[in-house]
């Protein structure tokens, strides 16, 4: 498997927010989102066997929460899916952050999928979600939308309503996009869309969704990697 990094931090963007978590960041992505903060994963990475990755995860005990992220982890599905099965068997809670551009039907059912459906503001990646994946979503999963403006919000609102995501999944997450040239300050001024404005829209529409701020961007300076 091509690995960028493994590190321990707190989970920052889902209902697991705040829990200590081991992040396994895999190399490679087939999308190019306008707001991507992980471009350093697009190329490179060091080759590790699934055994070696499992060993490094075990060395970080007692943490039993593991998130596979990227890049796009599912590009390495042939090795990733058995590794996730194995970790589940060892009692880990496993999260998978994915764009949902590739089929997700073979992901083990006990894995919590955090699916980042790309909005119009994502640029080249917009509309990349593989629609049949809606059927693979369960109450264990969460669907995230990264929003840069009102058009993105309306896209997310209509998508969530049309596919009944609030009933079908464990939650709909609305996350203001973060500026690529963010100031060093740990402040919401770095959000492309003001969270306060987003909350007003959510309340106005009675939307069954939750505001999701990337908490690591407020704990550490936005440029810090590996946290
Ligand atoms: S899917 Fe994720 S890693 Fe890939 S370009 Fe988009 S934001 Fe970046």
PDB file of C-alpha atoms and ligand atoms in Angstrom:
ATOM      1  CA  UNK A   1       0.000   0.000   0.000  1.00  0.00           C
ATOM      2  CA  UNK A   2       1.184   3.559  -0.631  1.00  0.00           C
ATOM      3  CA  UNK A   3       1.222   5.426   2.633  1.00  0.00           C
ATOM      4  CA  UNK A   4       1.778   9.125   3.284  1.00  0.00           C
ATOM      5  CA  UNK A   5       1.651   9.083   7.085  1.00  0.00           C
ATOM      6  CA  UNK A   6       0.267   7.462  10.220  1.00  0.00           C
ATOM      7  CA  UNK A   7      -0.284   9.617  13.264  1.00  0.00           C
ATOM      8  CA  UNK A   8      -2.427  10.005  16.330  1.00  0.00           C
ATOM      9  CA  UNK A   9      -4.622  13.058  16.827  1.00  0.00           C
ATOM     10  CA  UNK A  10      -8.234  13.828  17.666  1.00  0.00           C
ATOM     11  CA  UNK A  11     -10.932  13.129  15.113  1.00  0.00           C
ATOM     12  CA  UNK A  12     -12.126  16.428  13.721  1.00  0.00           C
ATOM     13  CA  UNK A  13     -15.011  16.195  11.255  1.00  0.00           C
ATOM     14  CA  UNK A  14     -17.829  13.821  12.139  1.00  0.00           C
ATOM     15  CA  UNK A  15     -19.887  12.501  15.051  1.00  0.00           C
ATOM     16  CA  UNK A  16     -16.554  11.077  16.312  1.00  0.00           C
ATOM     17  CA  UNK A  17     -15.151  14.613  16.671  1.00  0.00           C
ATOM     18  CA  UNK A  18     -12.921  14.980  19.681  1.00  0.00           C
ATOM     19  CA  UNK A  19     -12.082  11.290  20.148  1.00  0.00           C
ATOM     20  CA  UNK A  20      -8.423  10.265  20.010  1.00  0.00           C
ATOM     21  CA  UNK A  21      -7.923   8.590  16.645  1.00  0.00           C
ATOM     22  CA  UNK A  22      -5.160   6.962  14.600  1.00  0.00           C
ATOM     23  CA  UNK A  23      -5.101   8.443  11.099  1.00  0.00           C
ATOM     24  CA  UNK A  24      -3.777   6.369   8.226  1.00  0.00           C
ATOM     25  CA  UNK A  25      -3.327   8.707   5.273  1.00  0.00           C
ATOM     26  CA  UNK A  26      -2.960   6.870   1.990  1.00  0.00           C
ATOM     27  CA  UNK A  27      -1.395   8.304  -1.161  1.00  0.00           C
ATOM     28  CA  UNK A  28      -3.130   9.136  -4.417  1.00  0.00           C
ATOM     29  CA  UNK A  29      -6.351  10.810  -5.455  1.00  0.00           C
ATOM     30  CA  UNK A  30      -8.239  10.730  -8.730  1.00  0.00           C
ATOM     31  CA  UNK A  31     -10.080  14.024  -8.038  1.00  0.00           C
ATOM     32  CA  UNK A  32      -8.881  17.615  -7.904  1.00  0.00           C
ATOM     33  CA  UNK A  33     -11.175  19.567  -5.583  1.00  0.00           C
ATOM     34  CA  UNK A  34     -10.929  23.342  -5.531  1.00  0.00           C
ATOM     35  CA  UNK A  35     -10.623  23.436  -1.715  1.00  0.00           C
ATOM     36  CA  UNK A  36      -8.342  20.427  -1.272  1.00  0.00           C
ATOM     37  CA  UNK A  37      -6.010  20.733   1.735  1.00  0.00           C
ATOM     38  CA  UNK A  38      -4.274  17.402   1.035  1.00  0.00           C
ATOM     39  CA  UNK A  39      -2.538  18.005  -2.278  1.00  0.00           C
ATOM     40  CA  UNK A  40       0.663  16.591  -0.790  1.00  0.00           C
ATOM     41  CA  UNK A  41      -0.978  13.158  -0.996  1.00  0.00           C
ATOM     42  CA  UNK A  42      -1.384  13.226  -4.783  1.00  0.00           C
ATOM     43  CA  UNK A  43       2.033  11.756  -5.500  1.00  0.00           C
ATOM     44  CA  UNK A  44       4.653   9.784  -3.662  1.00  0.00           C
ATOM     45  CA  UNK A  45       4.052   7.839  -0.505  1.00  0.00           C
ATOM     46  CA  UNK A  46       6.106   4.984   0.894  1.00  0.00           C
ATOM     47  CA  UNK A  47       5.269   1.360   0.170  1.00  0.00           C
ATOM     48  CA  UNK A  48       4.111  -0.607   3.211  1.00  0.00           C
ATOM     49  CA  UNK A  49       2.440  -4.003   3.414  1.00  0.00           C
ATOM     50  CA  UNK A  50      -0.951  -4.231   5.108  1.00  0.00           C
ATOM     51  CA  UNK A  51       0.819  -6.265   7.823  1.00  0.00           C
ATOM     52  CA  UNK A  52       3.251  -3.429   8.477  1.00  0.00           C
ATOM     53  CA  UNK A  53       0.440  -0.878   8.688  1.00  0.00           C
ATOM     54  CA  UNK A  54      -1.491  -3.108  11.103  1.00  0.00           C
ATOM     55  CA  UNK A  55       1.672  -3.394  13.201  1.00  0.00           C
ATOM     56  CA  UNK A  56       2.107   0.367  13.350  1.00  0.00           C
ATOM     57  CA  UNK A  57      -1.543   0.795  14.346  1.00  0.00           C
ATOM     58  CA  UNK A  58      -1.166  -1.793  17.130  1.00  0.00           C
ATOM     59  CA  UNK A  59       1.921   0.063  18.391  1.00  0.00           C
ATOM     60  CA  UNK A  60      -0.340   3.068  19.075  1.00  0.00           C
ATOM     61  CA  UNK A  61      -2.458   1.252  21.659  1.00  0.00           C
ATOM     62  CA  UNK A  62      -4.601   1.888  23.655  1.00  0.00           C
ATOM     63  CA  UNK A  63      -6.294   3.943  20.920  1.00  0.00           C
ATOM     64  CA  UNK A  64      -8.931   1.759  19.238  1.00  0.00           C
ATOM     65  CA  UNK A  65     -10.323   4.257  16.726  1.00  0.00           C
ATOM     66  CA  UNK A  66      -8.716   4.223  13.254  1.00  0.00           C
ATOM     67  CA  UNK A  67      -9.533   6.434  10.284  1.00  0.00           C
ATOM     68  CA  UNK A  68      -8.370   5.710   6.748  1.00  0.00           C
ATOM     69  CA  UNK A  69      -8.106   8.921   4.775  1.00  0.00           C
ATOM     70  CA  UNK A  70      -6.150  10.386   1.898  1.00  0.00           C
ATOM     71  CA  UNK A  71      -6.090  11.215  -0.861  1.00  0.00           C
ATOM     72  CA  UNK A  72      -8.722   8.681  -1.780  1.00  0.00           C
ATOM     73  CA  UNK A  73      -8.191   5.482   0.232  1.00  0.00           C
ATOM     74  CA  UNK A  74     -10.589   3.403  -1.846  1.00  0.00           C
ATOM     75  CA  UNK A  75      -8.143   3.566  -4.797  1.00  0.00           C
ATOM     76  CA  UNK A  76      -6.197   0.948  -2.782  1.00  0.00           C
ATOM     77  CA  UNK A  77      -9.313  -1.134  -2.087  1.00  0.00           C
ATOM     78  CA  UNK A  78      -7.693  -4.487  -2.942  1.00  0.00           C
ATOM     79  CA  UNK A  79      -5.468  -4.233   0.138  1.00  0.00           C
ATOM     80  CA  UNK A  80      -7.501  -1.775   2.178  1.00  0.00           C
ATOM     81  CA  UNK A  81     -10.728  -3.800   2.446  1.00  0.00           C
ATOM     82  CA  UNK A  82      -9.053  -6.908   3.977  1.00  0.00           C
ATOM     83  CA  UNK A  83      -7.032  -4.662   6.304  1.00  0.00           C
ATOM     84  CA  UNK A  84     -10.202  -2.975   7.537  1.00  0.00           C
ATOM     85  CA  UNK A  85     -11.858  -6.408   8.063  1.00  0.00           C
ATOM     86  CA  UNK A  86      -8.871  -7.479  10.084  1.00  0.00           C
ATOM     87  CA  UNK A  87      -8.896  -4.382  12.292  1.00  0.00           C
ATOM     88  CA  UNK A  88     -12.624  -4.760  12.899  1.00  0.00           C
ATOM     89  CA  UNK A  89     -11.916  -8.354  13.969  1.00  0.00           C
ATOM     90  CA  UNK A  90      -9.348  -7.039  16.448  1.00  0.00           C
ATOM     91  CA  UNK A  91     -11.937  -4.757  18.061  1.00  0.00           C
ATOM     92  CA  UNK A  92     -11.087  -1.464  16.352  1.00  0.00           C
ATOM     93  CA  UNK A  93     -13.720   1.056  15.313  1.00  0.00           C
ATOM     94  CA  UNK A  94     -12.859   1.860  11.708  1.00  0.00           C
ATOM     95  CA  UNK A  95     -13.721   5.067   9.826  1.00  0.00           C
ATOM     96  CA  UNK A  96     -13.283   5.578   6.090  1.00  0.00           C
ATOM     97  CA  UNK A  97     -13.165   9.070   4.588  1.00  0.00           C
ATOM     98  CA  UNK A  98     -14.006   8.874   0.897  1.00  0.00           C
ATOM     99  CA  UNK A  99     -15.401  11.010  -1.903  1.00  0.00           C
ATOM    100  CA  UNK A 100     -17.814   8.246  -2.933  1.00  0.00           C
ATOM    101  CA  UNK A 101     -16.656   8.529  -6.535  1.00  0.00           C
ATOM    102  CA  UNK A 102     -15.836   4.799  -6.590  1.00  0.00           C
ATOM    103  CA  UNK A 103     -18.314   2.021  -5.697  1.00  0.00           C
ATOM    104  CA  UNK A 104     -18.559   1.501  -1.923  1.00  0.00           C
ATOM    105  CA  UNK A 105     -20.721  -1.635  -1.889  1.00  0.00           C
ATOM    106  CA  UNK A 106     -17.790  -3.910  -0.898  1.00  0.00           C
ATOM    107  CA  UNK A 107     -16.707  -1.850   2.113  1.00  0.00           C
ATOM    108  CA  UNK A 108     -17.274  -3.983   5.265  1.00  0.00           C
ATOM    109  CA  UNK A 109     -20.662  -3.119   6.758  1.00  0.00           C
ATOM    110  CA  UNK A 110     -19.193  -2.334  10.192  1.00  0.00           C
ATOM    111  CA  UNK A 111     -16.963   0.410   8.802  1.00  0.00           C
ATOM    112  CA  UNK A 112     -18.256   3.956   9.379  1.00  0.00           C
ATOM    113  CA  UNK A 113     -18.098   5.668   6.013  1.00  0.00           C
ATOM    114  CA  UNK A 114     -17.732   9.457   5.977  1.00  0.00           C
ATOM    115  CA  UNK A 115     -18.660  10.303   2.408  1.00  0.00           C
ATOM    116  CA  UNK A 116     -17.681  13.723   1.082  1.00  0.00           C
ATOM    117  CA  UNK A 117     -20.154  14.472  -1.727  1.00  0.00           C
ATOM    118  CA  UNK A 118     -18.614  17.156  -3.940  1.00  0.00           C
ATOM    119  CA  UNK A 119     -20.633  20.353  -4.446  1.00  0.00           C
ATOM    120  CA  UNK A 120     -20.533  22.687  -7.503  1.00  0.00           C
ATOM    121  CA  UNK A 121     -17.905  24.850  -5.784  1.00  0.00           C
ATOM    122  CA  UNK A 122     -15.514  21.873  -5.695  1.00  0.00           C
ATOM    123  CA  UNK A 123     -14.649  22.735  -9.308  1.00  0.00           C
ATOM    124  CA  UNK A 124     -13.403  19.842 -11.423  1.00  0.00           C
ATOM    125  CA  UNK A 125     -14.558  17.299  -8.808  1.00  0.00           C
ATOM    126  CA  UNK A 126     -18.181  18.549  -8.758  1.00  0.00           C
ATOM    127  CA  UNK A 127     -20.767  15.912  -9.601  1.00  0.00           C
ATOM    128  CA  UNK A 128     -18.272  13.073  -9.093  1.00  0.00           C
ATOM    129  CA  UNK A 129     -20.365  11.143  -6.556  1.00  0.00           C
ATOM    130  CA  UNK A 130     -21.256   7.645  -7.795  1.00  0.00           C
ATOM    131  CA  UNK A 131     -25.043   7.752  -7.325  1.00  0.00           C
ATOM    132  CA  UNK A 132     -25.586   3.995  -6.752  1.00  0.00           C
ATOM    133  CA  UNK A 133     -23.502   4.470  -3.565  1.00  0.00           C
ATOM    134  CA  UNK A 134     -26.622   5.961  -1.962  1.00  0.00           C
ATOM    135  CA  UNK A 135     -27.858   2.369  -1.616  1.00  0.00           C
ATOM    136  CA  UNK A 136     -24.667   1.400   0.228  1.00  0.00           C
ATOM    137  CA  UNK A 137     -25.239   4.038   2.939  1.00  0.00           C
ATOM    138  CA  UNK A 138     -26.470   2.949   6.365  1.00  0.00           C
ATOM    139  CA  UNK A 139     -27.213   4.550   9.738  1.00  0.00           C
ATOM    140  CA  UNK A 140     -23.558   3.939  10.561  1.00  0.00           C
ATOM    141  CA  UNK A 141     -22.439   6.346   7.828  1.00  0.00           C
ATOM    142  CA  UNK A 142     -22.288  10.137   7.526  1.00  0.00           C
ATOM    143  CA  UNK A 143     -22.460  12.321   4.427  1.00  0.00           C
ATOM    144  CA  UNK A 144     -20.464  15.516   4.365  1.00  0.00           C
ATOM    145  CA  UNK A 145     -20.796  18.524   2.063  1.00  0.00           C
ATOM    146  CA  UNK A 146     -18.037  21.139   1.940  1.00  0.00           C
ATOM    147  CA  UNK A 147     -19.706  24.455   1.126  1.00  0.00           C
ATOM    148  CA  UNK A 148     -18.264  27.615  -0.373  1.00  0.00           C
ATOM    149  CA  UNK A 149     -21.443  29.604  -1.084  1.00  0.00           C
ATOM    150  CA  UNK A 150     -25.232  29.620  -1.209  1.00  0.00           C
ATOM    151  CA  UNK A 151     -25.292  27.558  -4.425  1.00  0.00           C
ATOM    152  CA  UNK A 152     -23.330  24.788  -2.678  1.00  0.00           C
ATOM    153  CA  UNK A 153     -25.708  24.951   0.285  1.00  0.00           C
ATOM    154  CA  UNK A 154     -28.750  24.606  -1.976  1.00  0.00           C
ATOM    155  CA  UNK A 155     -27.131  21.704  -3.803  1.00  0.00           C
ATOM    156  CA  UNK A 156     -26.485  19.940  -0.463  1.00  0.00           C
ATOM    157  CA  UNK A 157     -29.987  20.671   0.806  1.00  0.00           C
ATOM    158  CA  UNK A 158     -31.656  19.289  -2.318  1.00  0.00           C
ATOM    159  CA  UNK A 159     -29.335  16.273  -2.524  1.00  0.00           C
ATOM    160  CA  UNK A 160     -29.977  15.417   1.129  1.00  0.00           C
ATOM    161  CA  UNK A 161     -33.728  15.774   0.727  1.00  0.00           C
ATOM    162  CA  UNK A 162     -33.935  13.883  -2.560  1.00  0.00           C
ATOM    163  CA  UNK A 163     -31.980  10.909  -1.207  1.00  0.00           C
ATOM    164  CA  UNK A 164     -33.472  11.076   2.321  1.00  0.00           C
ATOM    165  CA  UNK A 165     -29.991  11.179   3.810  1.00  0.00           C
ATOM    166  CA  UNK A 166     -31.189  12.250   7.267  1.00  0.00           C
ATOM    167  CA  UNK A 167     -33.232   9.030   7.587  1.00  0.00           C
ATOM    168  CA  UNK A 168     -30.912   6.740   5.671  1.00  0.00           C
ATOM    169  CA  UNK A 169     -27.614   7.697   7.346  1.00  0.00           C
ATOM    170  CA  UNK A 170     -26.249   8.616  10.747  1.00  0.00           C
ATOM    171  CA  UNK A 171     -26.057  12.279   9.809  1.00  0.00           C
ATOM    172  CA  UNK A 172     -25.636  14.988   7.210  1.00  0.00           C
ATOM    173  CA  UNK A 173     -22.647  17.255   7.862  1.00  0.00           C
ATOM    174  CA  UNK A 174     -22.367  20.763   6.432  1.00  0.00           C
ATOM    175  CA  UNK A 175     -18.839  22.083   6.543  1.00  0.00           C
ATOM    176  CA  UNK A 176     -17.752  25.576   5.426  1.00  0.00           C
ATOM    177  CA  UNK A 177     -14.844  25.342   2.970  1.00  0.00           C
ATOM    178  CA  UNK A 178     -11.524  26.533   4.352  1.00  0.00           C
ATOM    179  CA  UNK A 179      -9.414  29.067   2.454  1.00  0.00           C
ATOM    180  CA  UNK A 180      -6.361  27.642   0.717  1.00  0.00           C
ATOM    181  CA  UNK A 181      -4.329  30.724   1.592  1.00  0.00           C
ATOM    182  CA  UNK A 182      -5.526  30.753   5.182  1.00  0.00           C
ATOM    183  CA  UNK A 183      -4.110  33.203   7.688  1.00  0.00           C
ATOM    184  CA  UNK A 184      -2.091  31.686  10.529  1.00  0.00           C
ATOM    185  CA  UNK A 185      -4.764  32.644  13.055  1.00  0.00           C
ATOM    186  CA  UNK A 186      -7.082  29.903  14.271  1.00  0.00           C
ATOM    187  CA  UNK A 187     -10.276  31.684  13.351  1.00  0.00           C
ATOM    188  CA  UNK A 188     -13.455  31.257  11.327  1.00  0.00           C
ATOM    189  CA  UNK A 189     -12.284  34.243   9.219  1.00  0.00           C
ATOM    190  CA  UNK A 190     -10.427  31.504   7.288  1.00  0.00           C
ATOM    191  CA  UNK A 191     -13.734  29.950   6.215  1.00  0.00           C
ATOM    192  CA  UNK A 192     -14.826  30.730   2.648  1.00  0.00           C
ATOM    193  CA  UNK A 193     -18.438  30.633   3.840  1.00  0.00           C
ATOM    194  CA  UNK A 194     -19.179  32.289   7.187  1.00  0.00           C
ATOM    195  CA  UNK A 195     -20.438  29.559   9.573  1.00  0.00           C
ATOM    196  CA  UNK A 196     -22.893  32.050  11.082  1.00  0.00           C
ATOM    197  CA  UNK A 197     -24.534  32.592   7.696  1.00  0.00           C
ATOM    198  CA  UNK A 198     -24.680  28.843   7.143  1.00  0.00           C
ATOM    199  CA  UNK A 199     -26.355  28.284  10.512  1.00  0.00           C
ATOM    200  CA  UNK A 200     -28.971  30.937   9.659  1.00  0.00           C
ATOM    201  CA  UNK A 201     -29.801  29.108   6.397  1.00  0.00           C
ATOM    202  CA  UNK A 202     -30.005  25.756   8.198  1.00  0.00           C
ATOM    203  CA  UNK A 203     -32.377  27.125  10.819  1.00  0.00           C
ATOM    204  CA  UNK A 204     -34.489  28.935   8.231  1.00  0.00           C
ATOM    205  CA  UNK A 205     -34.931  25.714   6.250  1.00  0.00           C
ATOM    206  CA  UNK A 206     -35.324  23.441   9.293  1.00  0.00           C
ATOM    207  CA  UNK A 207     -32.670  21.255   7.713  1.00  0.00           C
ATOM    208  CA  UNK A 208     -31.891  17.941   9.422  1.00  0.00           C
ATOM    209  CA  UNK A 209     -28.147  18.408   9.252  1.00  0.00           C
ATOM    210  CA  UNK A 210     -25.358  19.412  11.572  1.00  0.00           C
ATOM    211  CA  UNK A 211     -22.778  22.125  11.266  1.00  0.00           C
ATOM    212  CA  UNK A 212     -19.314  20.626  11.038  1.00  0.00           C
ATOM    213  CA  UNK A 213     -16.245  22.753  11.668  1.00  0.00           C
ATOM    214  CA  UNK A 214     -12.829  21.169  11.111  1.00  0.00           C
ATOM    215  CA  UNK A 215     -11.775  21.362  14.733  1.00  0.00           C
ATOM    216  CA  UNK A 216      -8.076  20.683  14.031  1.00  0.00           C
ATOM    217  CA  UNK A 217      -7.990  24.009  12.123  1.00  0.00           C
ATOM    218  CA  UNK A 218      -8.849  25.749  15.427  1.00  0.00           C
ATOM    219  CA  UNK A 219      -6.577  23.674  17.663  1.00  0.00           C
ATOM    220  CA  UNK A 220      -3.489  24.008  15.452  1.00  0.00           C
ATOM    221  CA  UNK A 221      -2.565  26.703  12.933  1.00  0.00           C
ATOM    222  CA  UNK A 222      -4.251  25.886   9.602  1.00  0.00           C
ATOM    223  CA  UNK A 223      -0.940  25.135   7.801  1.00  0.00           C
ATOM    224  CA  UNK A 224       0.169  22.459  10.271  1.00  0.00           C
ATOM    225  CA  UNK A 225       0.157  18.969   8.705  1.00  0.00           C
ATOM    226  CA  UNK A 226       0.012  15.589  10.404  1.00  0.00           C
ATOM    227  CA  UNK A 227      -2.372  16.675  13.174  1.00  0.00           C
TER     228      UNK A 227
HETATM  229  S1  LIG B   1     -11.057  14.020  -2.867  1.00  0.00           S
HETATM  230 FE1  LIG B   1     -10.031  14.807  -1.037  1.00  0.00          FE
HETATM  231  S2  LIG B   1      -7.828  14.480  -1.397  1.00  0.00           S
HETATM  232 FE2  LIG B   1      -8.867  14.266  -3.376  1.00  0.00          FE
HETATM  233  S3  LIG B   1      -8.725  16.301  -4.321  1.00  0.00           S
HETATM  234 FE3  LIG B   1     -10.692  16.186  -3.243  1.00  0.00          FE
HETATM  235  S4  LIG B   1     -10.301  17.031  -1.183  1.00  0.00           S
HETATM  236 FE4  LIG B   1      -8.295  16.535  -2.133  1.00  0.00          FE
END
